[in-house]
Short mmCIF file of N, CA, C and O in Angstrom, two decimals:
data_model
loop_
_atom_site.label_atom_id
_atom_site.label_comp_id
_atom_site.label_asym_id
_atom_site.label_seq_id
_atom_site.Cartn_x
_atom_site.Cartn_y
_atom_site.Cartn_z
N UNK A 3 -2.75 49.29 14.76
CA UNK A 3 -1.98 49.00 13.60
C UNK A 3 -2.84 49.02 12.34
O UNK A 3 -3.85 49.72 12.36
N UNK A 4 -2.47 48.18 11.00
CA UNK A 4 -2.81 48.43 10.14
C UNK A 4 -4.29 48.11 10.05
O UNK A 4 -5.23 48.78 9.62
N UNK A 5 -4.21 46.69 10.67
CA UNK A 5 -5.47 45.84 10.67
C UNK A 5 -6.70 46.72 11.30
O UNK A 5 -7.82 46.68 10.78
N UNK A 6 -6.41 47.55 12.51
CA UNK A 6 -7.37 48.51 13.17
C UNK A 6 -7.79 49.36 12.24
O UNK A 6 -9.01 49.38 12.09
N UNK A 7 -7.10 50.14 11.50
CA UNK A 7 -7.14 51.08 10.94
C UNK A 7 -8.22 50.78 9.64
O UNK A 7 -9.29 51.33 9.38
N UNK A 8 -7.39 49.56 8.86
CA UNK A 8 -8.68 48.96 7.69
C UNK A 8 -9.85 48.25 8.23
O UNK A 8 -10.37 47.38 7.54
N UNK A 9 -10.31 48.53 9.38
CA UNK A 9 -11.77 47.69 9.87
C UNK A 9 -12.13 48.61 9.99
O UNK A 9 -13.24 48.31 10.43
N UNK A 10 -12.12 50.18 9.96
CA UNK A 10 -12.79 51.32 10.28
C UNK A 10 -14.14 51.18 9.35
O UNK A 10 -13.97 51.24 8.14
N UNK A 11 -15.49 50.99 9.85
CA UNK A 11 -16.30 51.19 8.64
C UNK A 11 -16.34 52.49 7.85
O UNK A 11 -16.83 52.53 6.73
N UNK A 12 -15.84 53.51 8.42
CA UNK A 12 -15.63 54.87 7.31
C UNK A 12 -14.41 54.58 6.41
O UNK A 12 -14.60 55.00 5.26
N UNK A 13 -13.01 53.87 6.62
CA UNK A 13 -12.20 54.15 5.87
C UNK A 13 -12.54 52.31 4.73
O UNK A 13 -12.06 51.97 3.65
N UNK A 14 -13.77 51.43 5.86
CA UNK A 14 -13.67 50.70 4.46
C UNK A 14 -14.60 51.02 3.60
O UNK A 14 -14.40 50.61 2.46
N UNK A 15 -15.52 51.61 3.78
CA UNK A 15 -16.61 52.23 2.89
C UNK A 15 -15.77 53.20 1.83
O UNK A 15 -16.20 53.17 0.68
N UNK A 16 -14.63 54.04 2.08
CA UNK A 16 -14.22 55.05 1.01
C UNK A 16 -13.15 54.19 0.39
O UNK A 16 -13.05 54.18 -0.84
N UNK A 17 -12.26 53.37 1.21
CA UNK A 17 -11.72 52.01 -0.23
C UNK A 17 -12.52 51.54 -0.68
O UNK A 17 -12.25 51.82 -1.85
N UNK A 18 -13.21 51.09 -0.73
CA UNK A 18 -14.46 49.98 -1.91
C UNK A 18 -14.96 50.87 -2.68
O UNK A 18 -15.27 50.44 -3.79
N UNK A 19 -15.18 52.12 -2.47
CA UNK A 19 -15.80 52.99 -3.29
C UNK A 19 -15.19 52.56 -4.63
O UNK A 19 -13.99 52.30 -4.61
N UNK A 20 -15.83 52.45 -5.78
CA UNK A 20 -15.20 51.91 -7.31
C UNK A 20 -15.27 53.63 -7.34
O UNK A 20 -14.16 54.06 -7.66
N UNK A 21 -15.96 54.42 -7.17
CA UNK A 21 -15.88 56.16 -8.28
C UNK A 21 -14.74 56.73 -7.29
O UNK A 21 -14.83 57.92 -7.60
N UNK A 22 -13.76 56.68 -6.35
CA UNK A 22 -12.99 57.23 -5.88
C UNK A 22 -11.62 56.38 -6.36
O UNK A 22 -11.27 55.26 -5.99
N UNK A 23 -10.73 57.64 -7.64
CA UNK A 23 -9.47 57.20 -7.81
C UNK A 23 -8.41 56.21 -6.98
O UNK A 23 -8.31 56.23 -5.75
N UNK A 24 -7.72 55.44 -7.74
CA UNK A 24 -6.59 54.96 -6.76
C UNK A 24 -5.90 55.70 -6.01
O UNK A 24 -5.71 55.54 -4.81
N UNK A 25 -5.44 56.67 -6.81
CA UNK A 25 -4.41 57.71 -6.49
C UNK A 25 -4.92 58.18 -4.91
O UNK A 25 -4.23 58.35 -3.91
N UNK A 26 -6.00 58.28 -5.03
CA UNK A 26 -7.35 59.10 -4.02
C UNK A 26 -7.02 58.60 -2.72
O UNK A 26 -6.75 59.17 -1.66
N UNK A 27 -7.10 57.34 -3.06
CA UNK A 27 -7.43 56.16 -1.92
C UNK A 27 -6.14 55.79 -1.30
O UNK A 27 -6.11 55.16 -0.24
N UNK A 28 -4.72 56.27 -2.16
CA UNK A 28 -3.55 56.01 -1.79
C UNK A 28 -3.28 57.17 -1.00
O UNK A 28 -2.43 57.00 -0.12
N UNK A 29 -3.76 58.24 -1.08
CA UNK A 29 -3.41 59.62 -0.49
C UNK A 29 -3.98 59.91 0.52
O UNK A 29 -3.53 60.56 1.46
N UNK A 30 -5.59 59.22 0.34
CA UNK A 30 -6.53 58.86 1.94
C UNK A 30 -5.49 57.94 3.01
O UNK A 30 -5.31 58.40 4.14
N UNK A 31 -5.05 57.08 2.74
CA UNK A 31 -4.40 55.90 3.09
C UNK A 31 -3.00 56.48 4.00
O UNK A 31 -2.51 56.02 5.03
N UNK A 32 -2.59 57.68 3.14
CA UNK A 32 -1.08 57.62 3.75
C UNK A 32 -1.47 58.94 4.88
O UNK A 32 -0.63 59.24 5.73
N UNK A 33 -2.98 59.76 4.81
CA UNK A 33 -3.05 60.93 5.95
C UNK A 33 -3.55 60.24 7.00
O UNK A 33 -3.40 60.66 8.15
N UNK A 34 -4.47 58.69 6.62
CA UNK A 34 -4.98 58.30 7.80
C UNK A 34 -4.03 57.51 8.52
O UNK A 34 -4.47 57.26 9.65
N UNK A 35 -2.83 56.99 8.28
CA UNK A 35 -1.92 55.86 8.91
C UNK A 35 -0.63 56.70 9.46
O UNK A 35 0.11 56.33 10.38
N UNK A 36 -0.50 58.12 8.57
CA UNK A 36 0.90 58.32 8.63
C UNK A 36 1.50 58.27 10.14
O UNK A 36 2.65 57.91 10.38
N UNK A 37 0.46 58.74 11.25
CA UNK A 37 1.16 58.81 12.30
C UNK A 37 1.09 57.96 13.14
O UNK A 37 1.55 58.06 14.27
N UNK A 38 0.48 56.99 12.68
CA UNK A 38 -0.13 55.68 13.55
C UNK A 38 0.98 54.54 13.52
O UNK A 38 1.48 54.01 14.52
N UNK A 39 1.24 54.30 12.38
CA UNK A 39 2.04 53.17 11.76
C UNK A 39 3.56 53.13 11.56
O UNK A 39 3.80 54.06 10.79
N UNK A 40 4.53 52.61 11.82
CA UNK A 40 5.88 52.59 10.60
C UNK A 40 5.71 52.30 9.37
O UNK A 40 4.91 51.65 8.70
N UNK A 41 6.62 52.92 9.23
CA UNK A 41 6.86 53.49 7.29
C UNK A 41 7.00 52.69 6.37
O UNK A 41 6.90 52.86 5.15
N UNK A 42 7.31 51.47 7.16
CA UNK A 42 7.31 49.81 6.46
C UNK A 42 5.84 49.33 6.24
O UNK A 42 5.37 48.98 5.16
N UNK A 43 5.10 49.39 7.59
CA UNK A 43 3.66 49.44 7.71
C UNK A 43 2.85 50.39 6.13
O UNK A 43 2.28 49.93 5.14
N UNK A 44 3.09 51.52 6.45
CA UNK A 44 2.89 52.46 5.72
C UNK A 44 2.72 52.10 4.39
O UNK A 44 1.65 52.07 3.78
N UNK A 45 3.95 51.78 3.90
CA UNK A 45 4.43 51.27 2.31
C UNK A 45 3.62 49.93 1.80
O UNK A 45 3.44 49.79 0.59
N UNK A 46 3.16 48.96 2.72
CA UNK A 46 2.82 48.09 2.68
C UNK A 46 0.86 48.22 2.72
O UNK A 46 0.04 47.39 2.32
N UNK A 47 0.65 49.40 3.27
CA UNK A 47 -0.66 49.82 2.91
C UNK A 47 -0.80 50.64 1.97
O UNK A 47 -1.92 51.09 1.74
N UNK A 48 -0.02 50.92 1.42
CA UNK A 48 0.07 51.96 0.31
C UNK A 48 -0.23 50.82 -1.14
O UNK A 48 -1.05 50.80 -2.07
N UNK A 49 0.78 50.07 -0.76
CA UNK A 49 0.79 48.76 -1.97
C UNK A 49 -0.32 48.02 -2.06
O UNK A 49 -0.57 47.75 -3.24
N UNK A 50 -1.37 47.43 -1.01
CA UNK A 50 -2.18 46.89 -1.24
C UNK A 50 -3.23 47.94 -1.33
O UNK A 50 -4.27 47.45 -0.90
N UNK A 51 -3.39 49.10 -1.68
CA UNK A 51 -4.56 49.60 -1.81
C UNK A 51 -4.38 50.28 -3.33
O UNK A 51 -5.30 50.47 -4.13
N UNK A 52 -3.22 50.54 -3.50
CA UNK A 52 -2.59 50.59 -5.48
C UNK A 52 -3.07 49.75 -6.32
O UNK A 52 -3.63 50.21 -7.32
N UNK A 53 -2.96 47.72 -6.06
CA UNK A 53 -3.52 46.71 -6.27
C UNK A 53 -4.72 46.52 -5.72
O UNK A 53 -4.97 45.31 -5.74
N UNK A 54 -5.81 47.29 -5.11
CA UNK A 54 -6.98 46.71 -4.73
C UNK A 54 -7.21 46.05 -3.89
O UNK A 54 -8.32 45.59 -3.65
N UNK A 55 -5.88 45.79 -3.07
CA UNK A 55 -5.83 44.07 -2.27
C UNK A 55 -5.91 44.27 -0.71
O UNK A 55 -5.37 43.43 0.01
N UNK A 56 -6.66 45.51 -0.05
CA UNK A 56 -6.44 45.93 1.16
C UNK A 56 -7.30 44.66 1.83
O UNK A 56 -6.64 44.26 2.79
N UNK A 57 -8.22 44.08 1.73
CA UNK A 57 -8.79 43.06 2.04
C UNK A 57 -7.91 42.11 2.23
O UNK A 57 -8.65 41.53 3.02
N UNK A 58 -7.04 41.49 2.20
CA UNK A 58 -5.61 40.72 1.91
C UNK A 58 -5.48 41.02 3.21
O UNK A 58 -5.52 40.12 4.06
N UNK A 59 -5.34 42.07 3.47
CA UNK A 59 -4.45 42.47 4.88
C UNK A 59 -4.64 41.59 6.43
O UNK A 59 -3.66 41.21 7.07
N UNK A 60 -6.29 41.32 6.97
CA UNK A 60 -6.62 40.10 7.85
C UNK A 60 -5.05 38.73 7.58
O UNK A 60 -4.17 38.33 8.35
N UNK A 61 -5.29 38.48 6.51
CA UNK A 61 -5.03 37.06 5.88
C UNK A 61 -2.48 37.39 6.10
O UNK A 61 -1.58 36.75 6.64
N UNK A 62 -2.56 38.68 5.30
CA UNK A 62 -1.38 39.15 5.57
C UNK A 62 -0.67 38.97 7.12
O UNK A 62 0.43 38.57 7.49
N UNK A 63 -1.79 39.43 7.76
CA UNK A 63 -1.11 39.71 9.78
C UNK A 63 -1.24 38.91 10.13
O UNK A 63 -0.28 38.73 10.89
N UNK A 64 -2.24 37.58 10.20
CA UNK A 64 -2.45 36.63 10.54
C UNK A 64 -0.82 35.62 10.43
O UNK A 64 -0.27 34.96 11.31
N UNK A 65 -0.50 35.81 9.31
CA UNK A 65 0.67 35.13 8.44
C UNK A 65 2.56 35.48 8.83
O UNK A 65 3.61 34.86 8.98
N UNK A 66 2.14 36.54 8.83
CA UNK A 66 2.97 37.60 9.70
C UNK A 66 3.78 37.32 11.08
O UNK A 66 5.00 37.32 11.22
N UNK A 67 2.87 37.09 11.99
CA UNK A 67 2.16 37.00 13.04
C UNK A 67 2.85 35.43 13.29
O UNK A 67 3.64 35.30 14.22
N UNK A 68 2.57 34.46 12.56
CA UNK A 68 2.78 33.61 12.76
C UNK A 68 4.51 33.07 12.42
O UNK A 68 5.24 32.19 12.89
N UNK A 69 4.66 34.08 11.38
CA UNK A 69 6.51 33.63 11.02
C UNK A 69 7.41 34.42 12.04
O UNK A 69 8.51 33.95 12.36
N UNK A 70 6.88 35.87 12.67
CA UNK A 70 7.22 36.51 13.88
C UNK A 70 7.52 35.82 14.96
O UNK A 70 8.58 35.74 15.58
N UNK A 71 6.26 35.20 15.19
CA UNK A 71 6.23 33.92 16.13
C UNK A 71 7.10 32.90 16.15
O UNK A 71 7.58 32.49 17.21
N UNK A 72 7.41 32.35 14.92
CA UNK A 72 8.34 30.98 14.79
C UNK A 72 9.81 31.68 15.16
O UNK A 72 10.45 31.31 16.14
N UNK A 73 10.31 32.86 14.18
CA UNK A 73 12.03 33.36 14.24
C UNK A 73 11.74 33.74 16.21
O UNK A 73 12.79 34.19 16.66
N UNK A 74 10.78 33.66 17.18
CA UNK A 74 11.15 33.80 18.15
C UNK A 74 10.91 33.06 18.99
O UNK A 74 10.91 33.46 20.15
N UNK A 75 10.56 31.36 18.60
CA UNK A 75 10.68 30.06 18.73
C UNK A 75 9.47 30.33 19.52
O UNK A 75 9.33 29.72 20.58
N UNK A 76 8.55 31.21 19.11
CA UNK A 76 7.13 30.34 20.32
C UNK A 76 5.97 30.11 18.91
O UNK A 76 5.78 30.78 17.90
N UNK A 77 5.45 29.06 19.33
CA UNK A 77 4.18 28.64 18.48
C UNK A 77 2.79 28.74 18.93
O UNK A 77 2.87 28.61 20.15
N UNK A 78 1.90 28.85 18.70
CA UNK A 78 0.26 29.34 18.80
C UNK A 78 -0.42 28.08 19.14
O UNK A 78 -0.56 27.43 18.10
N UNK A 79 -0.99 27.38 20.32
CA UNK A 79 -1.84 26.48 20.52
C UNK A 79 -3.22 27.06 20.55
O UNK A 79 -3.66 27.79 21.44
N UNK A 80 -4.03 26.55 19.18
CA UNK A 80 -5.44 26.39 19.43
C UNK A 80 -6.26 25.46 20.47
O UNK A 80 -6.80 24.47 19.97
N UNK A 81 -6.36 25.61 21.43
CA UNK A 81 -6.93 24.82 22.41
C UNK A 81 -8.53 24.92 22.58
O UNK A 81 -9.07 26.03 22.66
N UNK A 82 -9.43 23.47 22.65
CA UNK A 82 -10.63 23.69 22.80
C UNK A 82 -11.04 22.89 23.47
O UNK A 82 -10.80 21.75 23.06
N UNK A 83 -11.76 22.97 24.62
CA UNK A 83 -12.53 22.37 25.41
C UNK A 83 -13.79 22.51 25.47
O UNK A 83 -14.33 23.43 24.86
N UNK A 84 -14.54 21.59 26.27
CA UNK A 84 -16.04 21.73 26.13
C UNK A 84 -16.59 22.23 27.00
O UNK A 84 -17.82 22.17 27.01
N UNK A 85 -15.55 23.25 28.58
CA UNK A 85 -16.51 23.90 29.43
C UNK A 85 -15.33 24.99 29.33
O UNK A 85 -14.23 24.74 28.85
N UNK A 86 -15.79 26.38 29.93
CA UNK A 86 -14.09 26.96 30.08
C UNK A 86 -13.85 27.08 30.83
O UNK A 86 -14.62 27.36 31.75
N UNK A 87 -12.00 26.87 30.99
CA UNK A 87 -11.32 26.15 32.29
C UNK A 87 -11.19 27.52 32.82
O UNK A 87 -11.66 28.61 32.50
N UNK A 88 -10.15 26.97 33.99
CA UNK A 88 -9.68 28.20 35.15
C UNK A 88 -8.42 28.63 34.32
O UNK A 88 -8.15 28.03 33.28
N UNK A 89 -7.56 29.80 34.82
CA UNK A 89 -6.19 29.91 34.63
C UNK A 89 -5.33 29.04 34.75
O UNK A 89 -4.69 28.66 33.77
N UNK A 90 -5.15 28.60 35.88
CA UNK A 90 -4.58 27.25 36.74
C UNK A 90 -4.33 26.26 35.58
O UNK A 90 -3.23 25.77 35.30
N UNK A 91 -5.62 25.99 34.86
CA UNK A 91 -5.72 24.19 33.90
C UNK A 91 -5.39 25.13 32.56
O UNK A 91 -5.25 24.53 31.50
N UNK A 92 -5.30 26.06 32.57
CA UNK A 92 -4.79 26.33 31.21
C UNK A 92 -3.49 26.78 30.88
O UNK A 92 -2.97 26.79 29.77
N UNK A 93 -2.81 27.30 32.41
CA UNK A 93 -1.37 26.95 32.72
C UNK A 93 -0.84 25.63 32.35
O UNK A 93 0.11 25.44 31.59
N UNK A 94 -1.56 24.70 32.97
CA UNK A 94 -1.03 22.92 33.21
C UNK A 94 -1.34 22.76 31.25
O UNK A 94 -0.44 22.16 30.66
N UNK A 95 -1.99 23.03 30.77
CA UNK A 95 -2.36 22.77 29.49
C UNK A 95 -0.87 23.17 28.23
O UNK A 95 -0.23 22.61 27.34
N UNK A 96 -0.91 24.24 28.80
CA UNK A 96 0.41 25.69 27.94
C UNK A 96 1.65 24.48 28.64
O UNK A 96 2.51 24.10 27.84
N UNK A 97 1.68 24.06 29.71
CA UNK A 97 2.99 23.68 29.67
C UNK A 97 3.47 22.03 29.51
O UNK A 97 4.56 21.46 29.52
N UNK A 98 2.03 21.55 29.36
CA UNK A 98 1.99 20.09 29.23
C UNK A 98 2.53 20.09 26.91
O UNK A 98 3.25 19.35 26.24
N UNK A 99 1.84 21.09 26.63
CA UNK A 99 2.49 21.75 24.84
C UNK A 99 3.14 21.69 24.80
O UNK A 99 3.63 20.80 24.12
N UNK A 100 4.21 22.95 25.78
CA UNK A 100 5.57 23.14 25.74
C UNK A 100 6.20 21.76 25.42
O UNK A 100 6.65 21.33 24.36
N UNK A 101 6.06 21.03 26.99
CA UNK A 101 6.96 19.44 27.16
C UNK A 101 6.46 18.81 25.39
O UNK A 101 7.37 19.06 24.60
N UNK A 102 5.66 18.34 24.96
CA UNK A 102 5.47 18.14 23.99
C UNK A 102 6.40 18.14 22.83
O UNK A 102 7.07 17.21 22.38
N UNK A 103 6.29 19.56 22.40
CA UNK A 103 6.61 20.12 21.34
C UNK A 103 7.84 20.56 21.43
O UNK A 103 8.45 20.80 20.39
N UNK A 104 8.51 20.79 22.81
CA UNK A 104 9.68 21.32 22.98
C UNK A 104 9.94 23.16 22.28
O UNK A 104 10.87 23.85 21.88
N UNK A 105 8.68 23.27 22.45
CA UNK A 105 8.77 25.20 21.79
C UNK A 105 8.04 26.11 23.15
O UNK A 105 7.62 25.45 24.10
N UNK A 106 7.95 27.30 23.17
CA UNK A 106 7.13 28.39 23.97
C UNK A 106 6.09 27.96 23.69
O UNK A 106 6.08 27.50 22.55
N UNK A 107 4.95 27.86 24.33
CA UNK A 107 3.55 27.88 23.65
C UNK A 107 2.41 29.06 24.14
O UNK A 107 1.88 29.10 25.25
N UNK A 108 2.19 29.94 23.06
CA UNK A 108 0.80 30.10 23.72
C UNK A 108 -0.69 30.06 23.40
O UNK A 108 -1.06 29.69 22.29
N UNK A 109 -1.26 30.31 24.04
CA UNK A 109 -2.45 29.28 24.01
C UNK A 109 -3.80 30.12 23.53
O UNK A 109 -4.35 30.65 24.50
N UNK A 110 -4.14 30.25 22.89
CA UNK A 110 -5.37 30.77 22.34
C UNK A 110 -6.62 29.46 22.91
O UNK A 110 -6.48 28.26 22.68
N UNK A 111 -7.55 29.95 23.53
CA UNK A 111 -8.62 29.01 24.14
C UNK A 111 -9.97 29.12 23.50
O UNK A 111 -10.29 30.27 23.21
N UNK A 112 -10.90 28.09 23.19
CA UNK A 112 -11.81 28.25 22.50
C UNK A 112 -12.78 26.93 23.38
O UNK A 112 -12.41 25.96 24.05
N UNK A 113 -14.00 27.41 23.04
CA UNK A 113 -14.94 26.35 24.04
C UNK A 113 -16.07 25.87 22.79
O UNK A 113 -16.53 26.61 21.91
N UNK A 114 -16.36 24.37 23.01
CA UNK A 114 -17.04 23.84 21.99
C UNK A 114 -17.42 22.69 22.74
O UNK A 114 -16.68 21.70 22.78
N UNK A 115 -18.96 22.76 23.59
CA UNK A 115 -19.78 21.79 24.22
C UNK A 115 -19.66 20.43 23.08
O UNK A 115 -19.68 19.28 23.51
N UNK A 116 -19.54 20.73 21.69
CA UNK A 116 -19.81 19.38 21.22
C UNK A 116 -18.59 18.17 21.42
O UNK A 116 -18.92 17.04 21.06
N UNK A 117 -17.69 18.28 21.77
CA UNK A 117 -16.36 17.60 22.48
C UNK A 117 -16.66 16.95 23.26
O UNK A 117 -15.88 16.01 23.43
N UNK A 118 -17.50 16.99 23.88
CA UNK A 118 -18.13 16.63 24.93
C UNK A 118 -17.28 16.64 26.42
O UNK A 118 -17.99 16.66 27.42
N UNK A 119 -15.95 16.62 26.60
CA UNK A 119 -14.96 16.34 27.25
C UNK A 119 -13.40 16.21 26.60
O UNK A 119 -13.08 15.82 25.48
N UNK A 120 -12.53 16.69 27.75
CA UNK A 120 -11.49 16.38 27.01
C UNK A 120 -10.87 17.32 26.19
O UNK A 120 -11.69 18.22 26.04
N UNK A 121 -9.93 17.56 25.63
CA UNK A 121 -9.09 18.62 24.81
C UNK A 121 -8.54 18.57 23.48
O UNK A 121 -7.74 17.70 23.14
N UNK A 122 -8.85 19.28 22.88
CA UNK A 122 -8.62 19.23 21.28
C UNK A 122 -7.72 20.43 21.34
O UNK A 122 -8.10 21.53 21.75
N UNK A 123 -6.23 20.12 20.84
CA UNK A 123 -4.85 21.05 21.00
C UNK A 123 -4.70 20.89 19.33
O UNK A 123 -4.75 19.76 18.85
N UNK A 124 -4.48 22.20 18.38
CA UNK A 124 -3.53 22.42 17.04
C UNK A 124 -2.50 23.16 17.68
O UNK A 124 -2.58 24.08 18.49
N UNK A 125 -1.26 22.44 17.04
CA UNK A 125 -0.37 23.29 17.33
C UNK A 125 0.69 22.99 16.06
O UNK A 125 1.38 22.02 15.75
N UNK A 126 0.49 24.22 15.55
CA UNK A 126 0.77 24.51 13.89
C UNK A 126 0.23 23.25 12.94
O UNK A 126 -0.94 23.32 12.57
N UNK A 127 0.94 22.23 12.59
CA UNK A 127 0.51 21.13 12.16
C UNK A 127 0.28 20.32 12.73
O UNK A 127 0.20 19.34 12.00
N UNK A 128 0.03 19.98 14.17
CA UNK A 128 -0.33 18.79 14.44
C UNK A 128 -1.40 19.04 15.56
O UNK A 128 -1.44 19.89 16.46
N UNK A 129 -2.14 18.15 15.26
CA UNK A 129 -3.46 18.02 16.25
C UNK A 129 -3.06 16.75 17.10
O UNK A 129 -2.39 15.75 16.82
N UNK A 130 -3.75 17.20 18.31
CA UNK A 130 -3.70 16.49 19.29
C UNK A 130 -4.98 16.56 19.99
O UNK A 130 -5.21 17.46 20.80
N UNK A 131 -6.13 15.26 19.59
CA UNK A 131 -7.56 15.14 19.94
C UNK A 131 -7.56 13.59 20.91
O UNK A 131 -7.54 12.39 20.62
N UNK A 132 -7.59 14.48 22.34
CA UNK A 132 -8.31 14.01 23.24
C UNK A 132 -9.66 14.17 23.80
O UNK A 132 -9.78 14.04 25.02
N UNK A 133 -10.36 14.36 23.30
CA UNK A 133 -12.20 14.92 23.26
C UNK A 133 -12.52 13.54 23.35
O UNK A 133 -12.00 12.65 22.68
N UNK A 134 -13.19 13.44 24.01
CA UNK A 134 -14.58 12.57 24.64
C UNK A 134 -15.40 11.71 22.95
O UNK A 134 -15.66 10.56 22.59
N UNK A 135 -15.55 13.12 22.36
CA UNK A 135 -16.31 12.26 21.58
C UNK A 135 -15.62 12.11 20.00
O UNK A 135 -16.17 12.15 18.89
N UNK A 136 -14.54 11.95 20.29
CA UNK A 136 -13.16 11.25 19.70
C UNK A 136 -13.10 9.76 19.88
O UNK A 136 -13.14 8.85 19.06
N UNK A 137 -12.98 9.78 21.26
CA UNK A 137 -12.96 8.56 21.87
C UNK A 137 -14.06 7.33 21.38
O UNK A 137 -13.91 6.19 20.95
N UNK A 138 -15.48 8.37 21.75
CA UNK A 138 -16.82 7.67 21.45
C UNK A 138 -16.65 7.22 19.84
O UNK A 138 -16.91 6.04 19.60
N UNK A 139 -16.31 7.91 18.94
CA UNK A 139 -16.42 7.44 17.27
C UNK A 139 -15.61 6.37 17.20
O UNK A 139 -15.85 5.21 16.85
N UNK A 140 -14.39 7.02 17.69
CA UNK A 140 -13.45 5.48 18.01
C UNK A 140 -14.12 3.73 18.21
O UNK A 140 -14.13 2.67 17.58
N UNK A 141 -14.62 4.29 19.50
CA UNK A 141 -15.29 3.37 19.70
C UNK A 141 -16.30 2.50 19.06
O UNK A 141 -16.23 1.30 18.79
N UNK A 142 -17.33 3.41 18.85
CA UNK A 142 -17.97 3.03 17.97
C UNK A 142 -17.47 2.61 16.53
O UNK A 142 -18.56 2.37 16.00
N UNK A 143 -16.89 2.45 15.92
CA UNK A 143 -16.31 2.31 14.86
C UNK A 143 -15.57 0.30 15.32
O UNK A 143 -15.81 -0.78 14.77
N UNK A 144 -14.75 0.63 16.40
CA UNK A 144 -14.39 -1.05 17.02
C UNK A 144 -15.61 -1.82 17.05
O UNK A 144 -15.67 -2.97 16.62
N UNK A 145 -16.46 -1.26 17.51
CA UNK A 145 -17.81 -2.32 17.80
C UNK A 145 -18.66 -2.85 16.54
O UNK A 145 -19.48 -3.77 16.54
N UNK A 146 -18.19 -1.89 15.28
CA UNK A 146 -19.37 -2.25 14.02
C UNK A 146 -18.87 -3.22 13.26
O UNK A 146 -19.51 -3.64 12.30
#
């Protein structure tokens, strides 16, 4: 898609170029996508590279991506633990969300030894920190 296409280091080296016209870069833009992309796609790379704003585009799909997601009622769990699990516990994880939140969930997994234990879940706005060393600050904090 679009995002593939603008990480090319050849096609981002000839957008940034300041001595190569807009016009240039709009006409580069529509031979390198035309057959790759829809025409919605298309128009929408056409526009941010008219405005300069092809860099935008990461930040655009990301955004995208995520309202796609909601009109088809599933939401994105950032999940992080401090070793990485099996399939199995990250099944029990995806559906312990679901019950939660009452939405689809899926689960993007990320590993971060400093947690020490335990699971640190975002899911859109709300965090849900069960980590070990959650607990410990906690704690520590009762005792001072």
């Amino acid at each position: 898609g679009l995002s593939y296409a603008f990480s090319k280091p050849d096609v981002q080296n000839y957008l940034e170029n300041p001595k190569t016209g807009r016009e240039s870069k709009v006409s580069f833009v529509s031979g390198v996508l035309s057959n790759e992309v829809s025409p919605e796609a298309l128009r929408l790379a056409q526009l941010l590279v008219q405005r300069n704003r092809q860099n935008d585009l990461p930040t655009i799909n990301t955004e995208f991506t995520k309202m796609w997601n909601r009109l088809r009622g599933i939401e994105i769990a950032e999940v992080t633990t401090a070793v990485p699990v099996s399939p199995e516990e990250e099944a029990v994880i995806r559906d312990k969300l679901s019950a939660m939140t009452n939405k689809q969930i899926t689960v993007e997994m990320k590993v971060d030894p400093s947690i020490i234990g335990g699971v640190v879940a975002r899911v859109g706005d709300t965090l849900i920190d069960g980590s070990v060393r959650t607990r410990l600050q906690n704690l520590r904090k009762q005792l001072a």
